[in-house]
Amino acid sequence: GAVVSQHPSWVICKSGTSVKIECRSLDFQATTMFWYRQFPKQSLMLMATSNEGSKATYEQGVEKDKFLINHASLTLSTLTVTSAHPEDSSFYICSARTGGVNIQYFGAGTRLSVL
Amino acid sequence: GESVGLHLPTLSVQEGDNSIINCAYSNSASDYFIWYKQESGKGPQFIIDIRSNMDKRQGQRVTVLLNKTVKHLSLQIAATQPGDSAVYFCAENNGSNDYKLSFGAGTTVTVRA
């Protein structure tokens, strides 16, 4: 149980285009989903917290207009990187938790490369 | 600022030996801790968790120890196997209701055959 699916696993795009990443909880209802960014050989940096049906809460320094988050259902959250630039190239990982449980279950991550 | 961090960034261990991975935290309000394992190119995988009202918890081949006095957390892996090679992160929840986790820097464990 507690499987989180993330798609796509790898995407290459041109500078200036937008990229959407999906995060799905397959066998549980995700009360909260989180989006992280990870640079090579570094730790996970929380970007935003997403609760179903409400606006995402962004961490300090994360541009909400740049990284659009939608959590339309209890099993799906999306992250859209708008007008991507090479500096947005990174490994993006989502996680999900269900009510009353602190454990976050992670997706496999999305490798974004912006040319 | 307050942070979760690790004592050593890398650990090399002989296959079959026990591994000990350490983590220091500075937020005395933290009441929940998790260890994750991350293999190259993948997302973190839950290993074991512990609440602040406990000082030890055991799982399959893993044990987490919590010393609140010195704000120290450790993960012990028994009979380390090649498949245990990965980056290990400790993470803490600071007792808030937002369920956010703060991650440490990570320790890279390499198992020698």
PDB file of C-alpha atoms in Angstrom:
ATOM      1  CA  GLY A   1       0.000   0.000   0.000  1.00  0.00           C
ATOM      2  CA  ALA A   2       0.819   3.736   0.058  1.00  0.00           C
ATOM      3  CA  VAL A   3       1.943   3.982  -3.550  1.00  0.00           C
ATOM      4  CA  VAL A   4       2.553   7.368  -5.103  1.00  0.00           C
ATOM      5  CA  SER A   5       2.900   7.597  -8.850  1.00  0.00           C
ATOM      6  CA  GLN A   6       4.643  10.522 -10.506  1.00  0.00           C
ATOM      7  CA  HIS A   7       4.604  11.253 -14.222  1.00  0.00           C
ATOM      8  CA  PRO A   8       6.573  11.858 -16.326  1.00  0.00           C
ATOM      9  CA  SER A   9       9.790  10.455 -14.929  1.00  0.00           C
ATOM     10  CA  TRP A  10      11.894  12.468 -17.323  1.00  0.00           C
ATOM     11  CA  VAL A  11      11.157  15.460 -19.526  1.00  0.00           C
ATOM     12  CA  ILE A  12      13.217  17.666 -21.792  1.00  0.00           C
ATOM     13  CA  CYS A  13      11.755  20.953 -22.934  1.00  0.00           C
ATOM     14  CA  LYS A  14      12.776  24.136 -24.666  1.00  0.00           C
ATOM     15  CA  SER A  15      13.324  27.322 -22.739  1.00  0.00           C
ATOM     16  CA  GLY A  16      10.125  29.338 -22.430  1.00  0.00           C
ATOM     17  CA  THR A  17       7.756  26.396 -22.533  1.00  0.00           C
ATOM     18  CA  SER A  18       5.664  25.058 -19.668  1.00  0.00           C
ATOM     19  CA  VAL A  19       5.853  21.589 -18.203  1.00  0.00           C
ATOM     20  CA  LYS A  20       3.237  19.784 -16.125  1.00  0.00           C
ATOM     21  CA  ILE A  21       4.115  17.072 -13.637  1.00  0.00           C
ATOM     22  CA  GLU A  22       1.449  14.821 -12.153  1.00  0.00           C
ATOM     23  CA  CYS A  23       1.451  13.178  -8.749  1.00  0.00           C
ATOM     24  CA  ARG A  24      -1.117  10.533  -7.909  1.00  0.00           C
ATOM     25  CA  SER A  25      -1.791   8.533  -4.779  1.00  0.00           C
ATOM     26  CA  LEU A  26      -2.845   5.144  -6.128  1.00  0.00           C
ATOM     27  CA  ASP A  27      -4.217   3.322  -3.107  1.00  0.00           C
ATOM     28  CA  PHE A  28      -5.047   6.001  -0.562  1.00  0.00           C
ATOM     29  CA  GLN A  29      -6.606   9.419  -0.352  1.00  0.00           C
ATOM     30  CA  ALA A  30      -3.964  12.087   0.024  1.00  0.00           C
ATOM     31  CA  THR A  31      -5.073  14.763   2.431  1.00  0.00           C
ATOM     32  CA  THR A  32      -1.896  16.674   1.744  1.00  0.00           C
ATOM     33  CA  MET A  33       0.644  16.551  -1.023  1.00  0.00           C
ATOM     34  CA  PHE A  34       4.070  18.138  -1.018  1.00  0.00           C
ATOM     35  CA  TRP A  35       6.378  19.198  -3.811  1.00  0.00           C
ATOM     36  CA  TYR A  36      10.132  19.133  -3.402  1.00  0.00           C
ATOM     37  CA  ARG A  37      13.074  20.097  -5.523  1.00  0.00           C
ATOM     38  CA  GLN A  38      16.420  18.335  -5.310  1.00  0.00           C
ATOM     39  CA  PHE A  39      19.691  19.359  -6.880  1.00  0.00           C
ATOM     40  CA  PRO A  40      22.450  16.777  -7.502  1.00  0.00           C
ATOM     41  CA  LYS A  41      24.036  15.463  -4.313  1.00  0.00           C
ATOM     42  CA  GLN A  42      21.851  17.706  -2.184  1.00  0.00           C
ATOM     43  CA  SER A  43      18.953  17.235   0.138  1.00  0.00           C
ATOM     44  CA  LEU A  44      15.269  17.726  -0.587  1.00  0.00           C
ATOM     45  CA  MET A  45      14.024  21.287  -0.503  1.00  0.00           C
ATOM     46  CA  LEU A  46      10.325  21.758   0.155  1.00  0.00           C
ATOM     47  CA  MET A  47       8.696  24.002  -2.416  1.00  0.00           C
ATOM     48  CA  ALA A  48       5.049  23.933  -1.420  1.00  0.00           C
ATOM     49  CA  THR A  49       2.334  22.166   0.513  1.00  0.00           C
ATOM     50  CA  SER A  50      -0.892  21.343  -1.252  1.00  0.00           C
ATOM     51  CA  ASN A  51      -4.205  20.498   0.381  1.00  0.00           C
ATOM     52  CA  GLU A  52      -7.099  19.202  -1.653  1.00  0.00           C
ATOM     53  CA  GLY A  53      -9.488  21.911  -2.687  1.00  0.00           C
ATOM     54  CA  SER A  54      -7.463  24.809  -1.347  1.00  0.00           C
ATOM     55  CA  LYS A  55      -4.612  26.986  -2.523  1.00  0.00           C
ATOM     56  CA  ALA A  56      -1.094  25.698  -2.108  1.00  0.00           C
ATOM     57  CA  THR A  57       1.181  27.146   0.539  1.00  0.00           C
ATOM     58  CA  TYR A  58       4.576  28.055  -0.862  1.00  0.00           C
ATOM     59  CA  GLU A  59       7.848  28.125   1.006  1.00  0.00           C
ATOM     60  CA  GLN A  60       9.788  31.352   1.224  1.00  0.00           C
ATOM     61  CA  GLY A  61      11.613  32.132  -1.976  1.00  0.00           C
ATOM     62  CA  VAL A  62       9.465  29.897  -4.198  1.00  0.00           C
ATOM     63  CA  GLU A  63       7.604  31.841  -6.874  1.00  0.00           C
ATOM     64  CA  LYS A  64       3.965  30.789  -6.890  1.00  0.00           C
ATOM     65  CA  ASP A  65       3.410  32.194 -10.380  1.00  0.00           C
ATOM     66  CA  LYS A  66       6.355  30.198 -11.650  1.00  0.00           C
ATOM     67  CA  PHE A  67       5.418  26.920 -10.027  1.00  0.00           C
ATOM     68  CA  LEU A  68       1.673  26.457 -10.311  1.00  0.00           C
ATOM     69  CA  ILE A  69       0.193  23.793  -8.095  1.00  0.00           C
ATOM     70  CA  ASN A  70      -3.273  22.337  -8.415  1.00  0.00           C
ATOM     71  CA  HIS A  71      -4.719  19.756  -6.036  1.00  0.00           C
ATOM     72  CA  ALA A  72      -8.091  19.110  -7.577  1.00  0.00           C
ATOM     73  CA  SER A  73      -8.848  15.769  -5.939  1.00  0.00           C
ATOM     74  CA  LEU A  74      -7.734  13.616  -3.054  1.00  0.00           C
ATOM     75  CA  THR A  75      -5.598  11.527  -5.371  1.00  0.00           C
ATOM     76  CA  LEU A  76      -4.090  14.025  -7.785  1.00  0.00           C
ATOM     77  CA  SER A  77      -1.851  17.069  -7.549  1.00  0.00           C
ATOM     78  CA  THR A  78      -0.074  18.740 -10.434  1.00  0.00           C
ATOM     79  CA  LEU A  79       2.939  21.013 -10.599  1.00  0.00           C
ATOM     80  CA  THR A  80       3.312  23.203 -13.663  1.00  0.00           C
ATOM     81  CA  VAL A  81       6.642  24.865 -14.266  1.00  0.00           C
ATOM     82  CA  THR A  82       5.727  27.897 -16.340  1.00  0.00           C
ATOM     83  CA  SER A  83       8.062  29.519 -18.849  1.00  0.00           C
ATOM     84  CA  ALA A  84      10.821  27.123 -17.899  1.00  0.00           C
ATOM     85  CA  HIS A  85      14.435  28.231 -18.094  1.00  0.00           C
ATOM     86  CA  PRO A  86      17.673  26.245 -17.804  1.00  0.00           C
ATOM     87  CA  GLU A  87      18.003  27.177 -14.136  1.00  0.00           C
ATOM     88  CA  ASP A  88      14.724  25.336 -13.499  1.00  0.00           C
ATOM     89  CA  SER A  89      16.411  22.091 -14.495  1.00  0.00           C
ATOM     90  CA  SER A  90      16.261  19.839 -11.467  1.00  0.00           C
ATOM     91  CA  PHE A  91      14.765  16.713  -9.935  1.00  0.00           C
ATOM     92  CA  TYR A  92      11.218  17.375  -8.764  1.00  0.00           C
ATOM     93  CA  ILE A  93       9.653  14.976  -6.283  1.00  0.00           C
ATOM     94  CA  CYS A  94       6.165  14.835  -4.856  1.00  0.00           C
ATOM     95  CA  SER A  95       4.969  13.166  -1.696  1.00  0.00           C
ATOM     96  CA  ALA A  96       1.595  12.462  -0.172  1.00  0.00           C
ATOM     97  CA  ARG A  97       0.206  11.769   3.255  1.00  0.00           C
ATOM     98  CA  THR A  98      -3.188  10.766   4.529  1.00  0.00           C
ATOM     99  CA  GLY A  99      -5.131  12.051   7.489  1.00  0.00           C
ATOM    100  CA  GLY A 100      -3.648  11.599  10.953  1.00  0.00           C
ATOM    101  CA  VAL A 101      -0.408  10.107   9.650  1.00  0.00           C
ATOM    102  CA  ASN A 102       2.878  11.982   9.489  1.00  0.00           C
ATOM    103  CA  ILE A 103       4.569   9.619   7.057  1.00  0.00           C
ATOM    104  CA  GLN A 104       5.055  11.080   3.598  1.00  0.00           C
ATOM    105  CA  TYR A 105       5.167   8.611   0.752  1.00  0.00           C
ATOM    106  CA  PHE A 106       7.184   9.755  -2.210  1.00  0.00           C
ATOM    107  CA  GLY A 107       6.845   9.463  -5.933  1.00  0.00           C
ATOM    108  CA  ALA A 108       9.771   8.357  -8.069  1.00  0.00           C
ATOM    109  CA  GLY A 109      10.601  11.906  -9.106  1.00  0.00           C
ATOM    110  CA  THR A 110      10.715  13.805 -12.388  1.00  0.00           C
ATOM    111  CA  ARG A 111      13.968  14.803 -13.993  1.00  0.00           C
ATOM    112  CA  LEU A 112      13.418  18.116 -15.793  1.00  0.00           C
ATOM    113  CA  SER A 113      15.983  19.335 -18.290  1.00  0.00           C
ATOM    114  CA  VAL A 114      15.398  22.732 -19.879  1.00  0.00           C
ATOM    115  CA  LEU A 115      17.416  23.454 -22.992  1.00  0.00           C
TER     116      LEU A 115
ATOM    117  CA  GLY B   1      18.972  28.694  12.053  1.00  0.00           C
ATOM    118  CA  GLU B   2      17.575  25.443  13.301  1.00  0.00           C
ATOM    119  CA  SER B   3      18.218  22.508  11.054  1.00  0.00           C
ATOM    120  CA  VAL B   4      18.502  18.799  10.780  1.00  0.00           C
ATOM    121  CA  GLY B   5      21.939  17.644   9.831  1.00  0.00           C
ATOM    122  CA  LEU B   6      24.213  14.659   9.697  1.00  0.00           C
ATOM    123  CA  HIS B   7      27.561  14.050  11.308  1.00  0.00           C
ATOM    124  CA  LEU B   8      29.156  12.328   8.304  1.00  0.00           C
ATOM    125  CA  PRO B   9      28.322  12.729   4.623  1.00  0.00           C
ATOM    126  CA  THR B  10      29.633   9.293   3.563  1.00  0.00           C
ATOM    127  CA  LEU B  11      29.906   5.838   5.073  1.00  0.00           C
ATOM    128  CA  SER B  12      31.694   2.826   3.632  1.00  0.00           C
ATOM    129  CA  VAL B  13      30.824  -0.502   5.180  1.00  0.00           C
ATOM    130  CA  GLN B  14      31.795  -4.091   4.524  1.00  0.00           C
ATOM    131  CA  GLU B  15      29.001  -6.361   3.423  1.00  0.00           C
ATOM    132  CA  GLY B  16      27.658  -8.234   6.397  1.00  0.00           C
ATOM    133  CA  ASP B  17      28.768  -5.639   8.933  1.00  0.00           C
ATOM    134  CA  ASN B  18      26.397  -3.371  10.818  1.00  0.00           C
ATOM    135  CA  SER B  19      25.976   0.247   9.715  1.00  0.00           C
ATOM    136  CA  ILE B  20      25.307   3.219  11.933  1.00  0.00           C
ATOM    137  CA  ILE B  21      24.126   6.478  10.404  1.00  0.00           C
ATOM    138  CA  ASN B  22      23.915   9.520  12.623  1.00  0.00           C
ATOM    139  CA  CYS B  23      21.794  12.632  12.557  1.00  0.00           C
ATOM    140  CA  ALA B  24      21.772  15.732  14.740  1.00  0.00           C
ATOM    141  CA  TYR B  25      18.837  18.060  15.069  1.00  0.00           C
ATOM    142  CA  SER B  26      18.558  21.388  16.807  1.00  0.00           C
ATOM    143  CA  ASN B  27      14.829  22.022  17.118  1.00  0.00           C
ATOM    144  CA  SER B  28      13.806  20.952  20.597  1.00  0.00           C
ATOM    145  CA  ALA B  29      10.154  21.187  19.536  1.00  0.00           C
ATOM    146  CA  SER B  30      10.556  18.371  17.020  1.00  0.00           C
ATOM    147  CA  ASP B  31       8.411  15.454  18.040  1.00  0.00           C
ATOM    148  CA  TYR B  32       8.529  13.098  15.101  1.00  0.00           C
ATOM    149  CA  PHE B  33      11.401  11.736  13.052  1.00  0.00           C
ATOM    150  CA  ILE B  34      11.680   9.624   9.931  1.00  0.00           C
ATOM    151  CA  TRP B  35      14.489   7.882   8.106  1.00  0.00           C
ATOM    152  CA  TYR B  36      14.323   7.650   4.341  1.00  0.00           C
ATOM    153  CA  LYS B  37      16.465   5.770   1.837  1.00  0.00           C
ATOM    154  CA  GLN B  38      17.012   7.234  -1.603  1.00  0.00           C
ATOM    155  CA  GLU B  39      18.558   5.248  -4.410  1.00  0.00           C
ATOM    156  CA  SER B  40      20.069   7.038  -7.374  1.00  0.00           C
ATOM    157  CA  GLY B  41      17.449   8.619  -9.617  1.00  0.00           C
ATOM    158  CA  LYS B  42      14.538   7.573  -7.413  1.00  0.00           C
ATOM    159  CA  GLY B  43      12.317   9.111  -4.810  1.00  0.00           C
ATOM    160  CA  PRO B  44      12.916   8.603  -1.075  1.00  0.00           C
ATOM    161  CA  GLN B  45      11.628   5.379   0.418  1.00  0.00           C
ATOM    162  CA  PHE B  46      10.283   5.241   3.961  1.00  0.00           C
ATOM    163  CA  ILE B  47      12.375   3.078   6.291  1.00  0.00           C
ATOM    164  CA  ILE B  48      11.266   3.702   9.854  1.00  0.00           C
ATOM    165  CA  ASP B  49       9.888   6.444  12.060  1.00  0.00           C
ATOM    166  CA  ILE B  50       9.911   7.300  15.741  1.00  0.00           C
ATOM    167  CA  ARG B  51       8.036   9.694  17.969  1.00  0.00           C
ATOM    168  CA  SER B  52       9.675  11.765  20.646  1.00  0.00           C
ATOM    169  CA  ASN B  53       8.014   9.797  23.430  1.00  0.00           C
ATOM    170  CA  MET B  54      10.148   6.793  22.450  1.00  0.00           C
ATOM    171  CA  ASP B  55      13.900   6.275  22.482  1.00  0.00           C
ATOM    172  CA  LYS B  56      14.123   3.143  20.370  1.00  0.00           C
ATOM    173  CA  ARG B  57      12.185   1.444  17.657  1.00  0.00           C
ATOM    174  CA  GLN B  58      13.002  -1.660  15.678  1.00  0.00           C
ATOM    175  CA  GLY B  59      12.031  -2.789  12.229  1.00  0.00           C
ATOM    176  CA  GLN B  60      13.272  -5.469   9.916  1.00  0.00           C
ATOM    177  CA  ARG B  61      17.092  -5.262  10.100  1.00  0.00           C
ATOM    178  CA  VAL B  62      16.854  -1.600  11.151  1.00  0.00           C
ATOM    179  CA  THR B  63      16.766   0.148  14.502  1.00  0.00           C
ATOM    180  CA  VAL B  64      16.258   3.836  15.153  1.00  0.00           C
ATOM    181  CA  LEU B  65      17.564   5.372  18.357  1.00  0.00           C
ATOM    182  CA  LEU B  66      16.524   8.775  19.621  1.00  0.00           C
ATOM    183  CA  ASN B  67      18.415  10.701  22.291  1.00  0.00           C
ATOM    184  CA  LYS B  68      16.433  13.823  23.046  1.00  0.00           C
ATOM    185  CA  THR B  69      18.912  15.028  25.634  1.00  0.00           C
ATOM    186  CA  VAL B  70      21.582  15.617  23.023  1.00  0.00           C
ATOM    187  CA  LYS B  71      19.183  15.906  20.089  1.00  0.00           C
ATOM    188  CA  HIS B  72      20.646  12.954  18.270  1.00  0.00           C
ATOM    189  CA  LEU B  73      19.073  10.355  16.043  1.00  0.00           C
ATOM    190  CA  SER B  74      20.687   7.259  14.592  1.00  0.00           C
ATOM    191  CA  LEU B  75      19.786   4.499  12.174  1.00  0.00           C
ATOM    192  CA  GLN B  76      21.361   1.108  12.609  1.00  0.00           C
ATOM    193  CA  ILE B  77      21.292  -1.399   9.772  1.00  0.00           C
ATOM    194  CA  ALA B  78      22.130  -4.965  10.677  1.00  0.00           C
ATOM    195  CA  ALA B  79      24.058  -7.239   8.318  1.00  0.00           C
ATOM    196  CA  THR B  80      24.403  -4.602   5.636  1.00  0.00           C
ATOM    197  CA  GLN B  81      23.752  -5.845   2.116  1.00  0.00           C
ATOM    198  CA  PRO B  82      24.755  -4.437  -1.305  1.00  0.00           C
ATOM    199  CA  GLY B  83      21.155  -3.351  -1.797  1.00  0.00           C
ATOM    200  CA  ASP B  84      21.512  -1.047   1.186  1.00  0.00           C
ATOM    201  CA  SER B  85      23.837   1.218  -0.809  1.00  0.00           C
ATOM    202  CA  ALA B  86      21.988   4.528  -1.087  1.00  0.00           C
ATOM    203  CA  VAL B  87      21.681   7.992   0.415  1.00  0.00           C
ATOM    204  CA  TYR B  88      19.967   8.030   3.798  1.00  0.00           C
ATOM    205  CA  PHE B  89      18.109  11.083   5.031  1.00  0.00           C
ATOM    206  CA  CYS B  90      16.751  11.841   8.443  1.00  0.00           C
ATOM    207  CA  ALA B  91      13.762  14.144   8.564  1.00  0.00           C
ATOM    208  CA  GLU B  92      11.904  15.818  11.384  1.00  0.00           C
ATOM    209  CA  ASN B  93       8.518  17.333  11.993  1.00  0.00           C
ATOM    210  CA  ASN B  94       8.737  20.326  14.292  1.00  0.00           C
ATOM    211  CA  GLY B  95       5.554  19.586  16.154  1.00  0.00           C
ATOM    212  CA  SER B  96       3.436  21.835  13.985  1.00  0.00           C
ATOM    213  CA  ASN B  97       0.136  20.761  12.480  1.00  0.00           C
ATOM    214  CA  ASP B  98       1.231  21.306   8.919  1.00  0.00           C
ATOM    215  CA  TYR B  99       2.928  17.887   8.697  1.00  0.00           C
ATOM    216  CA  LYS B 100       5.940  19.405   6.940  1.00  0.00           C
ATOM    217  CA  LEU B 101       9.248  17.605   7.168  1.00  0.00           C
ATOM    218  CA  SER B 102      12.708  19.141   7.299  1.00  0.00           C
ATOM    219  CA  PHE B 103      15.371  16.966   5.740  1.00  0.00           C
ATOM    220  CA  GLY B 104      18.981  16.580   6.737  1.00  0.00           C
ATOM    221  CA  ALA B 105      21.857  16.732   4.292  1.00  0.00           C
ATOM    222  CA  GLY B 106      21.992  12.985   3.739  1.00  0.00           C
ATOM    223  CA  THR B 107      24.612  10.265   4.241  1.00  0.00           C
ATOM    224  CA  THR B 108      25.835   8.235   1.291  1.00  0.00           C
ATOM    225  CA  VAL B 109      26.289   4.606   2.281  1.00  0.00           C
ATOM    226  CA  THR B 110      28.474   2.412   0.099  1.00  0.00           C
ATOM    227  CA  VAL B 111      28.583  -1.318   0.783  1.00  0.00           C
ATOM    228  CA  ARG B 112      31.839  -3.075  -0.108  1.00  0.00           C
ATOM    229  CA  ALA B 113      31.575  -6.658  -1.306  1.00  0.00           C
TER     230      ALA B 113
END
